[in-house]
CSV table of C-alpha atoms in Angstrom, one decimal:
chain,number,residue,atom,x,y,z
C,1,UNK,CA,117.1,131.9,0.9
C,2,UNK,CA,114.3,134.7,0.6
C,3,UNK,CA,115.6,138.3,0.4
C,4,UNK,CA,114.1,141.3,1.9
C,5,UNK,CA,110.4,141.2,1.0
C,6,UNK,CA,108.1,144.4,0.9
C,7,UNK,CA,104.3,144.6,0.5
C,8,UNK,CA,102.5,146.0,-1.3
C,9,UNK,CA,104.7,146.4,-4.6
C,10,UNK,CA,102.4,149.7,-5.7
C,11,UNK,CA,100.0,151.6,-4.0
C,12,UNK,CA,97.7,154.8,-4.9
C,13,UNK,CA,96.4,157.1,-2.2
C,14,UNK,CA,95.3,160.6,-2.1
C,15,UNK,CA,96.4,163.6,-0.3
C,16,UNK,CA,95.4,163.7,3.5
C,17,UNK,CA,95.2,159.6,3.7
C,18,UNK,CA,97.7,157.6,5.8
C,19,UNK,CA,99.6,154.5,4.5
C,20,UNK,CA,101.3,151.6,5.9
C,21,UNK,CA,104.2,149.8,4.1
C,22,UNK,CA,105.5,146.4,5.4
C,23,UNK,CA,108.9,144.7,5.3
C,24,UNK,CA,110.1,141.2,6.2
C,25,UNK,CA,113.8,141.0,6.7
C,26,UNK,CA,116.3,138.5,5.4
C,27,UNK,CA,116.3,135.7,7.9
C,28,UNK,CA,118.5,135.9,10.7
C,29,UNK,CA,118.6,139.7,10.2
C,30,UNK,CA,117.6,141.8,13.4
C,31,UNK,CA,118.1,145.4,11.7
C,32,UNK,CA,115.8,147.0,9.5
C,33,UNK,CA,116.2,150.5,7.9
C,34,UNK,CA,113.7,152.4,5.8
C,35,UNK,CA,114.6,154.8,2.7
C,36,UNK,CA,112.7,157.1,0.3
C,37,UNK,CA,114.0,157.0,-3.2
C,38,UNK,CA,112.3,159.8,-5.5
C,39,UNK,CA,112.8,159.5,-9.3
C,40,UNK,CA,116.6,160.4,-10.4
C,41,UNK,CA,117.8,160.4,-6.8
C,42,UNK,CA,119.7,158.4,-4.4
C,43,UNK,CA,117.9,156.5,-1.5
C,44,UNK,CA,117.5,159.2,1.3
C,45,UNK,CA,117.3,157.4,4.9
C,46,UNK,CA,114.5,157.7,7.2
C,47,UNK,CA,114.8,155.4,9.9
C,48,UNK,CA,116.8,152.4,11.5
C,49,UNK,CA,115.5,149.8,13.8
C,50,UNK,CA,117.6,147.0,15.6
C,51,UNK,CA,116.1,144.6,18.1
C,52,UNK,CA,112.8,146.7,18.1
C,53,UNK,CA,114.4,149.7,19.1
C,54,UNK,CA,114.7,152.9,17.0
C,55,UNK,CA,118.6,153.2,16.3
C,56,UNK,CA,118.5,156.3,13.7
C,57,UNK,CA,116.3,158.8,12.3
C,58,UNK,CA,116.9,160.9,8.9
C,59,UNK,CA,115.6,164.5,8.5
C,60,UNK,CA,111.8,163.4,7.8
C,61,UNK,CA,108.9,165.0,9.6
C,62,UNK,CA,106.9,163.3,12.4
C,63,UNK,CA,104.3,162.3,9.9
C,64,UNK,CA,106.7,159.3,9.1
C,65,UNK,CA,106.8,156.8,11.7
C,66,UNK,CA,107.9,152.9,12.2
C,67,UNK,CA,108.0,150.2,14.1
C,68,UNK,CA,109.7,146.6,14.3
C,69,UNK,CA,108.1,143.5,15.5
C,70,UNK,CA,109.4,140.9,17.7
C,71,UNK,CA,109.8,138.7,14.5
C,72,UNK,CA,112.0,141.6,13.1
C,73,UNK,CA,109.6,142.6,10.5
C,74,UNK,CA,108.9,146.3,10.3
C,75,UNK,CA,106.2,148.7,9.1
C,76,UNK,CA,106.4,152.2,8.1
C,77,UNK,CA,103.5,154.9,8.6
C,78,UNK,CA,103.0,157.7,6.7
C,79,UNK,CA,100.2,160.4,8.0
C,80,UNK,CA,98.4,163.3,6.3
C,81,UNK,CA,100.0,162.2,2.6
C,82,UNK,CA,101.5,165.2,0.6
C,83,UNK,CA,102.1,164.8,-3.1
C,84,UNK,CA,105.6,165.1,-2.4
C,85,UNK,CA,105.5,162.1,-0.6
C,86,UNK,CA,105.3,160.4,-4.0
C,87,UNK,CA,108.4,157.8,-4.0
C,88,UNK,CA,110.0,154.4,-3.9
C,89,UNK,CA,110.0,153.6,-0.3
C,90,UNK,CA,112.8,151.0,0.3
C,91,UNK,CA,113.2,148.7,3.1
C,92,UNK,CA,116.7,147.0,3.9
C,93,UNK,CA,118.1,144.7,6.4
C,94,UNK,CA,121.6,144.0,7.8
C,95,UNK,CA,122.6,141.6,10.6
C,96,UNK,CA,123.3,144.4,12.8
C,97,UNK,CA,126.7,143.6,13.7
C,98,UNK,CA,129.2,146.3,12.8
C,99,UNK,CA,129.5,147.5,9.4
C,100,UNK,CA,127.8,144.7,7.5
C,101,UNK,CA,126.3,146.0,4.4
C,102,UNK,CA,122.3,146.4,4.3
C,103,UNK,CA,120.3,144.5,1.7
C,104,UNK,CA,117.2,146.1,-0.3
C,105,UNK,CA,113.9,144.6,-1.0
C,106,UNK,CA,112.5,145.9,-4.3
C,107,UNK,CA,110.4,148.6,-2.5
C,108,UNK,CA,107.0,149.9,-2.6
C,109,UNK,CA,105.9,152.4,-5.1
C,110,UNK,CA,103.7,155.0,-3.6
C,111,UNK,CA,101.7,157.5,-5.8
C,112,UNK,CA,99.8,160.5,-4.2
C,113,UNK,CA,97.0,161.7,-6.4
R,1,UNK,CA,126.8,166.6,7.2
R,2,UNK,CA,127.8,163.6,5.4
R,3,UNK,CA,127.9,164.3,1.5
R,4,UNK,CA,128.3,161.7,-1.5
R,5,UNK,CA,128.8,163.1,-5.1
R,6,UNK,CA,129.0,160.7,-8.3
R,7,UNK,CA,130.2,161.5,-11.5
R,8,UNK,CA,129.6,161.5,-14.4
R,9,UNK,CA,125.7,161.5,-13.8
R,10,UNK,CA,125.2,159.3,-17.1
R,11,UNK,CA,127.7,157.4,-19.2
R,12,UNK,CA,127.5,155.8,-22.4
R,13,UNK,CA,129.9,153.3,-23.4
R,14,UNK,CA,130.4,150.8,-26.2
R,15,UNK,CA,130.5,147.2,-25.2
R,16,UNK,CA,134.3,146.5,-24.5
R,17,UNK,CA,134.9,149.9,-23.6
R,18,UNK,CA,136.5,150.4,-19.9
R,19,UNK,CA,135.7,153.2,-17.9
R,20,UNK,CA,135.6,154.3,-14.3
R,21,UNK,CA,132.7,156.0,-12.1
R,22,UNK,CA,133.6,158.1,-9.2
R,23,UNK,CA,132.3,158.8,-5.8
R,24,UNK,CA,133.6,161.8,-3.8
R,25,UNK,CA,132.7,161.7,-0.3
R,26,UNK,CA,133.0,164.1,3.0
R,27,UNK,CA,132.4,162.0,6.2
R,28,UNK,CA,133.1,162.3,9.8
R,29,UNK,CA,134.6,159.1,10.7
R,30,UNK,CA,134.0,156.7,7.7
R,31,UNK,CA,132.6,153.3,8.6
R,32,UNK,CA,132.2,152.0,5.4
R,33,UNK,CA,131.6,153.2,1.8
R,34,UNK,CA,129.3,150.5,-0.2
R,35,UNK,CA,128.8,150.5,-3.8
R,36,UNK,CA,125.4,149.0,-5.3
R,37,UNK,CA,123.8,148.6,-8.9
R,38,UNK,CA,119.9,149.3,-9.1
R,39,UNK,CA,118.0,147.9,-11.8
R,40,UNK,CA,114.9,149.9,-13.2
R,41,UNK,CA,112.1,148.9,-11.0
R,42,UNK,CA,114.3,147.1,-8.5
R,43,UNK,CA,115.7,147.8,-5.4
R,44,UNK,CA,119.4,148.3,-5.0
R,45,UNK,CA,121.7,145.3,-5.4
R,46,UNK,CA,124.9,145.1,-2.8
R,47,UNK,CA,128.2,145.0,-4.9
R,48,UNK,CA,131.1,145.9,-2.4
R,49,UNK,CA,132.2,147.4,0.8
R,50,UNK,CA,135.3,149.3,1.5
R,51,UNK,CA,136.6,150.2,4.9
R,52,UNK,CA,139.8,151.9,4.7
R,53,UNK,CA,142.3,153.8,2.1
R,54,UNK,CA,143.9,151.5,0.0
R,55,UNK,CA,141.6,148.5,-0.1
R,56,UNK,CA,140.6,147.1,-3.4
R,57,UNK,CA,137.4,144.5,-4.2
R,58,UNK,CA,136.8,142.7,-7.1
R,59,UNK,CA,134.0,141.3,-8.8
R,60,UNK,CA,133.7,140.1,-12.3
R,61,UNK,CA,134.4,142.7,-14.5
R,62,UNK,CA,134.1,145.1,-11.5
R,63,UNK,CA,136.7,146.8,-9.3
R,64,UNK,CA,136.2,148.9,-6.3
R,65,UNK,CA,139.0,151.3,-4.8
R,66,UNK,CA,139.0,153.6,-2.1
R,67,UNK,CA,141.0,156.7,-1.0
R,68,UNK,CA,140.7,159.1,2.0
R,69,UNK,CA,138.3,161.1,-0.4
R,70,UNK,CA,137.0,159.3,-3.1
R,71,UNK,CA,136.4,155.7,-4.4
R,72,UNK,CA,136.1,154.6,-7.9
R,73,UNK,CA,134.5,151.7,-9.5
R,74,UNK,CA,136.4,150.5,-12.5
R,75,UNK,CA,134.7,148.6,-15.3
R,76,UNK,CA,136.7,146.6,-17.6
R,77,UNK,CA,135.3,145.3,-20.9
R,78,UNK,CA,131.8,146.1,-20.1
R,79,UNK,CA,128.8,143.9,-21.4
R,80,UNK,CA,125.1,145.2,-22.4
R,81,UNK,CA,123.9,143.5,-19.1
R,82,UNK,CA,126.3,145.7,-16.9
R,83,UNK,CA,123.7,148.6,-17.9
R,84,UNK,CA,122.4,149.9,-14.7
R,85,UNK,CA,122.5,152.9,-12.1
R,86,UNK,CA,125.1,152.4,-9.9
R,87,UNK,CA,125.0,154.0,-6.6
R,88,UNK,CA,127.7,155.1,-4.0
R,89,UNK,CA,126.9,155.2,-0.3
R,90,UNK,CA,128.9,155.9,3.1
R,91,UNK,CA,128.3,155.2,6.8
R,92,UNK,CA,129.7,157.5,9.0
R,93,UNK,CA,130.5,157.4,12.7
R,94,UNK,CA,127.9,157.7,15.2
R,95,UNK,CA,125.2,155.4,16.7
R,96,UNK,CA,123.0,155.4,13.4
R,97,UNK,CA,123.8,153.1,10.5
R,98,UNK,CA,121.9,154.7,8.1
R,99,UNK,CA,123.5,154.9,4.8
R,100,UNK,CA,124.4,158.5,3.0
R,101,UNK,CA,123.7,157.9,-0.8
R,102,UNK,CA,124.9,159.8,-3.9
R,103,UNK,CA,122.6,160.5,-6.7
R,104,UNK,CA,123.8,157.4,-8.9
R,105,UNK,CA,125.7,157.1,-12.1
R,106,UNK,CA,123.5,156.0,-15.1
R,107,UNK,CA,125.8,153.4,-17.0
R,108,UNK,CA,124.3,152.4,-20.7
R,109,UNK,CA,126.7,149.8,-22.5
R,110,UNK,CA,125.8,149.5,-26.1
R,111,UNK,CA,126.2,146.4,-28.0
């Protein structure tokens, strides 16, 4: 079975631009979470969606937004990009039932010039 | 606020030299402690979930244990292919299922 897939794998943007990252969860998984991982740090939680509803939000500014579609895929949008937004953006999916582990994709490497 | 601290930050071992990685945590109502392995340029790969103090899980050369304040990842007779960054994360009580991660331990196994 396919794992979590993310696109694109790499992206270069300039300050002030907007970006959309995409994620397809493991088949049968209804929950998708987004994380930001800066070099040398652990992933930091941005959003979680379950059945198209936002279930949780981390400590990120309103420039970050997300949504989940009826097929459980998800998009993460970041507006007004800053240099500090350069990071690996990871998507994780889980079944959504209590306390099941999250399984991660290989991420989108976003570089801001 | 949930906190996870991993030590050491980096560890270099000879092949076959066993050791342990530490994950200390503070959380309001633990709903799970997770260990992941991350290779360069890849996403974290799930290894174990532990739910309550005293629980242990094993997989090949890895064994994870849990107490009320910390978790250990024991690596027995490691091989070079065990080289990776090992991440610890917790999920706490409340509605959101977001994980709080530590910074990881960068493990290098030399042949």
